[in-house]
Amino acid sequence: MARDVLEVGQVRIHSGSATREEAMREAADILEAAGAVTSGYFDAMQQREETVSTYMGNELAIPHGTNETKNTILASALSVVRYDGGVDWGGEPVTFVVGIAGRGDEHLEILSQIAILFSDEDDVERLKQAGTPEELYAVLSAVNES
């Protein structure tokens, strides 16, 4: 990948909660502001969620578009939002919402980096303890090394 998929400006922490739709909207808005997706990507995320939940376990959801909406992706990127008040993701408790946009097959490599990080409970705890977006970014920045 030519550029980092995650910049510190694409990482946010909220003390409160959000609905699943609000969380997906924020994930898409961050990706759009980063120049990675068009304004149609939020609709693509909603289409994906209607067919299969993007809840991954370990307090993680990874909303993303469908194969049919790949034309809304301009560049590979991530957005990361931690909701300390949680998000009800179709009945599952979510703290971390990681929006993903991948050009071609790049999303598979990015997903694998995220899966590795969130499969380790100690890493998830470090992500939860980060006090600022900069600290959270520091723990997550390994995704740029793929």
Short mmCIF file of N, CA and C in Angstrom, two decimals:
data_model
loop_
_atom_site.label_atom_id
_atom_site.label_comp_id
_atom_site.label_asym_id
_atom_site.label_seq_id
_atom_site.Cartn_x
_atom_site.Cartn_y
_atom_site.Cartn_z
N MET A 1 0.84 -1.18 0.00
CA MET A 1 0.00 0.00 0.00
C MET A 1 0.88 1.24 0.00
N ALA A 2 0.52 2.18 -0.80
CA ALA A 2 1.35 3.36 -1.00
C ALA A 2 1.35 4.30 0.19
N ARG A 3 0.25 4.33 0.93
CA ARG A 3 0.19 5.26 2.06
C ARG A 3 -0.35 4.53 3.28
N ASP A 4 -0.15 5.15 4.44
CA ASP A 4 -0.69 4.56 5.66
C ASP A 4 -2.21 4.51 5.58
N VAL A 5 -2.79 3.41 6.03
CA VAL A 5 -4.24 3.28 6.01
C VAL A 5 -4.88 3.96 7.21
N LEU A 6 -4.06 4.26 8.23
CA LEU A 6 -4.59 4.89 9.43
C LEU A 6 -3.71 6.06 9.84
N GLU A 7 -4.32 7.22 9.96
CA GLU A 7 -3.65 8.43 10.45
C GLU A 7 -4.29 8.78 11.79
N VAL A 8 -3.57 9.51 12.62
CA VAL A 8 -4.09 9.85 13.95
C VAL A 8 -5.43 10.61 13.87
N GLY A 9 -5.64 11.38 12.82
CA GLY A 9 -6.89 12.11 12.67
C GLY A 9 -8.09 11.23 12.37
N GLN A 10 -7.85 9.95 12.09
CA GLN A 10 -8.92 9.00 11.80
C GLN A 10 -9.27 8.15 13.01
N VAL A 11 -8.78 8.57 14.20
CA VAL A 11 -9.01 7.86 15.45
C VAL A 11 -9.74 8.79 16.41
N ARG A 12 -10.83 8.30 16.98
CA ARG A 12 -11.61 9.11 17.93
C ARG A 12 -12.00 8.27 19.14
N ILE A 13 -12.21 8.97 20.25
CA ILE A 13 -12.70 8.34 21.48
C ILE A 13 -13.90 9.14 21.97
N HIS A 14 -15.01 8.44 22.26
CA HIS A 14 -16.20 9.08 22.82
C HIS A 14 -16.50 8.45 24.18
N SER A 15 -16.81 9.29 25.14
CA SER A 15 -17.13 8.76 26.47
C SER A 15 -18.53 8.15 26.51
N GLY A 16 -19.40 8.60 25.62
CA GLY A 16 -20.77 8.11 25.61
C GLY A 16 -20.99 6.93 24.70
N SER A 17 -22.27 6.69 24.41
CA SER A 17 -22.65 5.58 23.54
C SER A 17 -23.19 6.13 22.23
N ALA A 18 -23.53 5.22 21.33
CA ALA A 18 -24.10 5.59 20.04
C ALA A 18 -24.98 4.45 19.56
N THR A 19 -25.86 4.75 18.63
CA THR A 19 -26.61 3.67 17.98
C THR A 19 -25.72 3.06 16.90
N ARG A 20 -26.08 1.91 16.43
CA ARG A 20 -25.30 1.27 15.37
C ARG A 20 -25.26 2.18 14.13
N GLU A 21 -26.39 2.79 13.79
CA GLU A 21 -26.42 3.67 12.62
C GLU A 21 -25.52 4.89 12.81
N GLU A 22 -25.57 5.50 14.00
CA GLU A 22 -24.70 6.66 14.28
C GLU A 22 -23.23 6.27 14.18
N ALA A 23 -22.89 5.09 14.71
CA ALA A 23 -21.51 4.63 14.68
C ALA A 23 -21.05 4.37 13.25
N MET A 24 -21.91 3.76 12.44
CA MET A 24 -21.55 3.52 11.04
C MET A 24 -21.41 4.83 10.29
N ARG A 25 -22.29 5.79 10.57
CA ARG A 25 -22.22 7.10 9.92
C ARG A 25 -20.89 7.78 10.25
N GLU A 26 -20.49 7.74 11.53
CA GLU A 26 -19.22 8.36 11.90
C GLU A 26 -18.04 7.66 11.23
N ALA A 27 -18.07 6.34 11.20
CA ALA A 27 -17.00 5.58 10.54
C ALA A 27 -16.88 5.98 9.07
N ALA A 28 -18.02 6.08 8.39
CA ALA A 28 -18.03 6.46 6.97
C ALA A 28 -17.59 7.91 6.78
N ASP A 29 -18.05 8.81 7.67
CA ASP A 29 -17.68 10.23 7.56
C ASP A 29 -16.17 10.43 7.71
N ILE A 30 -15.56 9.69 8.63
CA ILE A 30 -14.11 9.79 8.83
C ILE A 30 -13.38 9.32 7.57
N LEU A 31 -13.84 8.21 6.99
CA LEU A 31 -13.23 7.69 5.77
C LEU A 31 -13.40 8.68 4.61
N GLU A 32 -14.58 9.31 4.55
CA GLU A 32 -14.82 10.28 3.49
C GLU A 32 -13.92 11.52 3.68
N ALA A 33 -13.79 12.00 4.91
CA ALA A 33 -12.94 13.16 5.19
C ALA A 33 -11.48 12.87 4.87
N ALA A 34 -11.08 11.58 4.98
CA ALA A 34 -9.71 11.18 4.67
C ALA A 34 -9.49 11.03 3.16
N GLY A 35 -10.56 11.19 2.38
CA GLY A 35 -10.44 11.07 0.93
C GLY A 35 -10.43 9.64 0.44
N ALA A 36 -10.87 8.71 1.31
CA ALA A 36 -10.81 7.29 0.95
C ALA A 36 -12.08 6.78 0.28
N VAL A 37 -13.21 7.42 0.54
CA VAL A 37 -14.48 6.95 -0.01
C VAL A 37 -15.33 8.13 -0.46
N THR A 38 -16.33 7.83 -1.28
CA THR A 38 -17.30 8.85 -1.69
C THR A 38 -18.42 8.91 -0.66
N SER A 39 -19.30 9.86 -0.83
CA SER A 39 -20.42 10.02 0.10
C SER A 39 -21.38 8.83 0.07
N GLY A 40 -21.29 8.00 -0.95
CA GLY A 40 -22.16 6.83 -1.05
C GLY A 40 -21.72 5.65 -0.20
N TYR A 41 -20.57 5.77 0.49
CA TYR A 41 -20.05 4.61 1.22
C TYR A 41 -20.90 4.25 2.43
N PHE A 42 -21.51 5.24 3.08
CA PHE A 42 -22.39 4.94 4.22
C PHE A 42 -23.53 4.02 3.79
N ASP A 43 -24.13 4.31 2.63
CA ASP A 43 -25.20 3.45 2.11
C ASP A 43 -24.68 2.04 1.85
N ALA A 44 -23.44 1.96 1.35
CA ALA A 44 -22.83 0.64 1.10
C ALA A 44 -22.65 -0.13 2.41
N MET A 45 -22.25 0.58 3.47
CA MET A 45 -22.11 -0.06 4.79
C MET A 45 -23.46 -0.58 5.27
N GLN A 46 -24.50 0.22 5.09
CA GLN A 46 -25.83 -0.20 5.52
C GLN A 46 -26.30 -1.43 4.74
N GLN A 47 -26.01 -1.47 3.44
CA GLN A 47 -26.39 -2.64 2.62
C GLN A 47 -25.70 -3.89 3.16
N ARG A 48 -24.42 -3.80 3.48
CA ARG A 48 -23.68 -4.94 4.03
C ARG A 48 -24.31 -5.40 5.33
N GLU A 49 -24.62 -4.45 6.20
CA GLU A 49 -25.17 -4.78 7.52
C GLU A 49 -26.53 -5.45 7.41
N GLU A 50 -27.29 -5.13 6.37
CA GLU A 50 -28.61 -5.75 6.17
C GLU A 50 -28.48 -7.22 5.79
N THR A 51 -27.38 -7.58 5.14
CA THR A 51 -27.21 -8.98 4.71
C THR A 51 -26.45 -9.80 5.74
N VAL A 52 -25.46 -9.20 6.40
CA VAL A 52 -24.68 -9.93 7.41
C VAL A 52 -24.11 -8.93 8.41
N SER A 53 -24.18 -9.29 9.68
CA SER A 53 -23.66 -8.39 10.72
C SER A 53 -22.13 -8.32 10.60
N THR A 54 -21.61 -7.12 10.82
CA THR A 54 -20.15 -6.94 10.79
C THR A 54 -19.58 -6.98 12.21
N TYR A 55 -20.37 -7.49 13.16
CA TYR A 55 -19.86 -7.71 14.51
C TYR A 55 -18.87 -8.86 14.47
N MET A 56 -17.69 -8.67 15.08
CA MET A 56 -16.63 -9.68 14.98
C MET A 56 -16.33 -10.37 16.31
N GLY A 57 -16.97 -9.95 17.40
CA GLY A 57 -16.62 -10.49 18.72
C GLY A 57 -15.58 -9.60 19.38
N ASN A 58 -15.30 -9.86 20.65
CA ASN A 58 -14.30 -9.10 21.41
C ASN A 58 -14.55 -7.59 21.35
N GLU A 59 -15.84 -7.20 21.40
CA GLU A 59 -16.26 -5.79 21.44
C GLU A 59 -15.93 -5.02 20.16
N LEU A 60 -15.79 -5.74 19.04
CA LEU A 60 -15.36 -5.14 17.78
C LEU A 60 -16.39 -5.33 16.68
N ALA A 61 -16.66 -4.23 15.96
CA ALA A 61 -17.45 -4.30 14.72
C ALA A 61 -16.62 -3.64 13.64
N ILE A 62 -16.68 -4.20 12.43
CA ILE A 62 -15.91 -3.68 11.30
C ILE A 62 -16.87 -3.41 10.13
N PRO A 63 -17.62 -2.29 10.21
CA PRO A 63 -18.52 -1.99 9.10
C PRO A 63 -17.75 -1.68 7.82
N HIS A 64 -18.26 -2.20 6.71
CA HIS A 64 -17.64 -1.98 5.41
C HIS A 64 -18.70 -2.19 4.33
N GLY A 65 -18.37 -1.79 3.13
CA GLY A 65 -19.32 -1.87 2.02
C GLY A 65 -19.41 -3.26 1.43
N THR A 66 -20.20 -3.36 0.38
CA THR A 66 -20.39 -4.63 -0.33
C THR A 66 -19.50 -4.66 -1.58
N ASN A 67 -19.33 -5.84 -2.13
CA ASN A 67 -18.53 -5.96 -3.36
C ASN A 67 -19.14 -5.15 -4.49
N GLU A 68 -20.47 -5.05 -4.50
CA GLU A 68 -21.15 -4.32 -5.56
C GLU A 68 -20.93 -2.80 -5.47
N THR A 69 -20.44 -2.33 -4.33
CA THR A 69 -20.27 -0.88 -4.14
C THR A 69 -18.79 -0.49 -4.07
N LYS A 70 -17.92 -1.33 -4.60
CA LYS A 70 -16.48 -1.05 -4.59
C LYS A 70 -16.15 0.28 -5.28
N ASN A 71 -17.02 0.74 -6.18
CA ASN A 71 -16.76 2.00 -6.90
C ASN A 71 -16.82 3.21 -5.97
N THR A 72 -17.33 3.04 -4.74
CA THR A 72 -17.36 4.16 -3.79
C THR A 72 -16.04 4.28 -3.02
N ILE A 73 -15.12 3.34 -3.24
CA ILE A 73 -13.82 3.36 -2.53
C ILE A 73 -12.76 3.98 -3.44
N LEU A 74 -12.13 5.04 -2.94
CA LEU A 74 -11.10 5.76 -3.69
C LEU A 74 -9.70 5.35 -3.27
N ALA A 75 -9.54 4.95 -2.01
CA ALA A 75 -8.22 4.56 -1.48
C ALA A 75 -8.45 3.70 -0.25
N SER A 76 -7.47 2.87 0.08
CA SER A 76 -7.57 2.02 1.28
C SER A 76 -7.35 2.87 2.53
N ALA A 77 -8.23 2.69 3.51
CA ALA A 77 -8.11 3.45 4.76
C ALA A 77 -8.95 2.80 5.85
N LEU A 78 -8.66 3.21 7.08
CA LEU A 78 -9.42 2.78 8.25
C LEU A 78 -9.91 4.00 9.01
N SER A 79 -10.98 3.82 9.74
CA SER A 79 -11.39 4.78 10.77
C SER A 79 -11.61 3.95 12.04
N VAL A 80 -11.22 4.51 13.17
CA VAL A 80 -11.35 3.79 14.43
C VAL A 80 -12.04 4.72 15.43
N VAL A 81 -13.16 4.25 15.97
CA VAL A 81 -13.86 5.02 16.99
C VAL A 81 -14.12 4.10 18.18
N ARG A 82 -13.71 4.57 19.35
CA ARG A 82 -13.99 3.84 20.59
C ARG A 82 -15.13 4.54 21.30
N TYR A 83 -16.17 3.78 21.60
CA TYR A 83 -17.34 4.29 22.33
C TYR A 83 -17.31 3.69 23.73
N ASP A 84 -16.86 4.47 24.71
CA ASP A 84 -16.74 3.94 26.07
C ASP A 84 -18.10 3.59 26.67
N GLY A 85 -19.17 4.23 26.15
CA GLY A 85 -20.52 3.89 26.61
C GLY A 85 -21.13 2.73 25.84
N GLY A 86 -20.42 2.28 24.81
CA GLY A 86 -20.85 1.11 24.06
C GLY A 86 -21.84 1.41 22.93
N VAL A 87 -21.95 0.43 22.06
CA VAL A 87 -22.88 0.45 20.94
C VAL A 87 -23.58 -0.91 20.93
N ASP A 88 -24.91 -0.88 20.85
CA ASP A 88 -25.67 -2.12 20.71
C ASP A 88 -25.64 -2.48 19.22
N TRP A 89 -24.86 -3.51 18.88
CA TRP A 89 -24.68 -3.89 17.48
C TRP A 89 -25.53 -5.13 17.22
N GLY A 90 -26.81 -4.89 17.01
CA GLY A 90 -27.71 -6.02 16.77
C GLY A 90 -27.75 -6.99 17.94
N GLY A 91 -27.72 -6.44 19.16
CA GLY A 91 -27.77 -7.28 20.35
C GLY A 91 -26.41 -7.63 20.92
N GLU A 92 -25.34 -7.27 20.24
CA GLU A 92 -23.98 -7.56 20.71
C GLU A 92 -23.34 -6.26 21.22
N PRO A 93 -22.59 -6.34 22.34
CA PRO A 93 -21.94 -5.14 22.87
C PRO A 93 -20.65 -4.81 22.11
N VAL A 94 -20.57 -3.58 21.60
CA VAL A 94 -19.41 -3.15 20.84
C VAL A 94 -18.81 -1.90 21.49
N THR A 95 -17.50 -1.89 21.63
CA THR A 95 -16.77 -0.71 22.10
C THR A 95 -16.01 -0.07 20.95
N PHE A 96 -15.49 -0.91 20.04
CA PHE A 96 -14.65 -0.42 18.94
C PHE A 96 -15.35 -0.60 17.60
N VAL A 97 -15.46 0.50 16.85
CA VAL A 97 -16.02 0.46 15.51
C VAL A 97 -14.90 0.85 14.55
N VAL A 98 -14.48 -0.12 13.75
CA VAL A 98 -13.39 0.09 12.80
C VAL A 98 -13.97 0.08 11.39
N GLY A 99 -14.11 1.27 10.82
CA GLY A 99 -14.57 1.37 9.45
C GLY A 99 -13.43 1.02 8.51
N ILE A 100 -13.72 0.25 7.49
CA ILE A 100 -12.65 -0.17 6.58
C ILE A 100 -13.07 0.05 5.13
N ALA A 101 -12.14 0.56 4.36
CA ALA A 101 -12.30 0.70 2.92
C ALA A 101 -11.03 0.15 2.29
N GLY A 102 -11.16 -0.80 1.40
CA GLY A 102 -9.98 -1.41 0.78
C GLY A 102 -10.09 -1.43 -0.73
N ARG A 103 -9.10 -0.89 -1.41
CA ARG A 103 -9.02 -0.96 -2.87
C ARG A 103 -8.60 -2.37 -3.26
N GLY A 104 -9.22 -2.92 -4.28
CA GLY A 104 -8.86 -4.26 -4.74
C GLY A 104 -9.00 -5.26 -3.60
N ASP A 105 -7.94 -6.01 -3.36
CA ASP A 105 -7.94 -7.00 -2.27
C ASP A 105 -7.22 -6.50 -1.03
N GLU A 106 -6.85 -5.22 -0.99
CA GLU A 106 -6.10 -4.69 0.15
C GLU A 106 -6.85 -4.84 1.46
N HIS A 107 -8.19 -4.86 1.40
CA HIS A 107 -8.96 -4.97 2.64
C HIS A 107 -8.68 -6.28 3.37
N LEU A 108 -8.30 -7.32 2.63
CA LEU A 108 -8.04 -8.61 3.26
C LEU A 108 -6.81 -8.53 4.17
N GLU A 109 -5.77 -7.87 3.70
CA GLU A 109 -4.56 -7.71 4.51
C GLU A 109 -4.83 -6.81 5.71
N ILE A 110 -5.58 -5.74 5.48
CA ILE A 110 -5.92 -4.83 6.57
C ILE A 110 -6.75 -5.57 7.62
N LEU A 111 -7.75 -6.33 7.17
CA LEU A 111 -8.59 -7.09 8.09
C LEU A 111 -7.77 -8.07 8.91
N SER A 112 -6.79 -8.68 8.29
CA SER A 112 -5.97 -9.65 9.01
C SER A 112 -5.18 -8.97 10.12
N GLN A 113 -4.66 -7.76 9.86
CA GLN A 113 -3.94 -7.00 10.91
C GLN A 113 -4.87 -6.65 12.07
N ILE A 114 -6.08 -6.22 11.75
CA ILE A 114 -7.06 -5.87 12.79
C ILE A 114 -7.44 -7.12 13.59
N ALA A 115 -7.67 -8.23 12.89
CA ALA A 115 -8.07 -9.47 13.56
C ALA A 115 -6.99 -9.93 14.54
N ILE A 116 -5.74 -9.82 14.14
CA ILE A 116 -4.63 -10.22 15.02
C ILE A 116 -4.64 -9.36 16.28
N LEU A 117 -4.77 -8.07 16.10
CA LEU A 117 -4.75 -7.15 17.23
C LEU A 117 -5.91 -7.41 18.19
N PHE A 118 -7.11 -7.61 17.65
CA PHE A 118 -8.28 -7.79 18.50
C PHE A 118 -8.46 -9.22 18.99
N SER A 119 -7.66 -10.15 18.54
CA SER A 119 -7.77 -11.52 19.03
C SER A 119 -7.04 -11.68 20.36
N ASP A 120 -6.20 -10.73 20.72
CA ASP A 120 -5.42 -10.79 21.95
C ASP A 120 -6.11 -9.92 23.01
N GLU A 121 -6.59 -10.55 24.09
CA GLU A 121 -7.32 -9.80 25.11
C GLU A 121 -6.46 -8.72 25.77
N ASP A 122 -5.15 -8.96 25.90
CA ASP A 122 -4.27 -7.94 26.48
C ASP A 122 -4.20 -6.72 25.56
N ASP A 123 -4.15 -6.94 24.24
CA ASP A 123 -4.14 -5.82 23.29
C ASP A 123 -5.45 -5.05 23.37
N VAL A 124 -6.58 -5.77 23.46
CA VAL A 124 -7.88 -5.11 23.55
C VAL A 124 -7.92 -4.26 24.82
N GLU A 125 -7.39 -4.78 25.91
CA GLU A 125 -7.37 -4.02 27.16
C GLU A 125 -6.50 -2.77 27.01
N ARG A 126 -5.36 -2.88 26.32
CA ARG A 126 -4.51 -1.70 26.08
C ARG A 126 -5.26 -0.67 25.24
N LEU A 127 -6.03 -1.13 24.26
CA LEU A 127 -6.83 -0.22 23.44
C LEU A 127 -7.88 0.49 24.28
N LYS A 128 -8.46 -0.24 25.25
CA LYS A 128 -9.50 0.35 26.10
C LYS A 128 -8.90 1.35 27.10
N GLN A 129 -7.64 1.14 27.48
CA GLN A 129 -7.00 2.01 28.48
C GLN A 129 -6.41 3.28 27.88
N ALA A 130 -6.24 3.33 26.58
CA ALA A 130 -5.65 4.51 25.94
C ALA A 130 -6.49 5.74 26.30
N GLY A 131 -5.83 6.79 26.78
CA GLY A 131 -6.55 7.97 27.27
C GLY A 131 -6.85 9.01 26.21
N THR A 132 -6.10 8.99 25.11
CA THR A 132 -6.28 9.99 24.06
C THR A 132 -6.30 9.30 22.70
N PRO A 133 -6.82 9.97 21.68
CA PRO A 133 -6.76 9.39 20.34
C PRO A 133 -5.31 9.10 19.92
N GLU A 134 -4.37 9.92 20.35
CA GLU A 134 -2.95 9.71 20.00
C GLU A 134 -2.43 8.41 20.62
N GLU A 135 -2.81 8.16 21.89
CA GLU A 135 -2.38 6.91 22.54
C GLU A 135 -3.04 5.70 21.87
N LEU A 136 -4.30 5.85 21.52
CA LEU A 136 -5.01 4.76 20.84
C LEU A 136 -4.37 4.49 19.48
N TYR A 137 -4.05 5.55 18.77
CA TYR A 137 -3.37 5.42 17.47
C TYR A 137 -2.04 4.68 17.63
N ALA A 138 -1.29 5.01 18.66
CA ALA A 138 0.02 4.37 18.88
C ALA A 138 -0.12 2.86 19.00
N VAL A 139 -1.17 2.40 19.67
CA VAL A 139 -1.39 0.95 19.83
C VAL A 139 -1.84 0.35 18.49
N LEU A 140 -2.62 1.11 17.72
CA LEU A 140 -3.18 0.61 16.47
C LEU A 140 -2.23 0.74 15.26
N SER A 141 -1.19 1.52 15.38
CA SER A 141 -0.39 1.88 14.20
C SER A 141 0.27 0.70 13.52
N ALA A 142 0.30 -0.45 14.15
CA ALA A 142 0.85 -1.65 13.51
C ALA A 142 0.10 -1.99 12.22
N VAL A 143 -1.16 -1.54 12.08
CA VAL A 143 -1.91 -1.84 10.86
C VAL A 143 -1.27 -1.20 9.65
N ASN A 144 -0.45 -0.17 9.84
CA ASN A 144 0.21 0.49 8.73
C ASN A 144 1.42 -0.30 8.23
N GLU A 145 1.81 -1.33 8.98
CA GLU A 145 3.00 -2.09 8.62
C GLU A 145 2.69 -3.28 7.73
N SER A 146 1.44 -3.42 7.32
CA SER A 146 1.07 -4.57 6.47
C SER A 146 1.56 -4.35 5.06
#
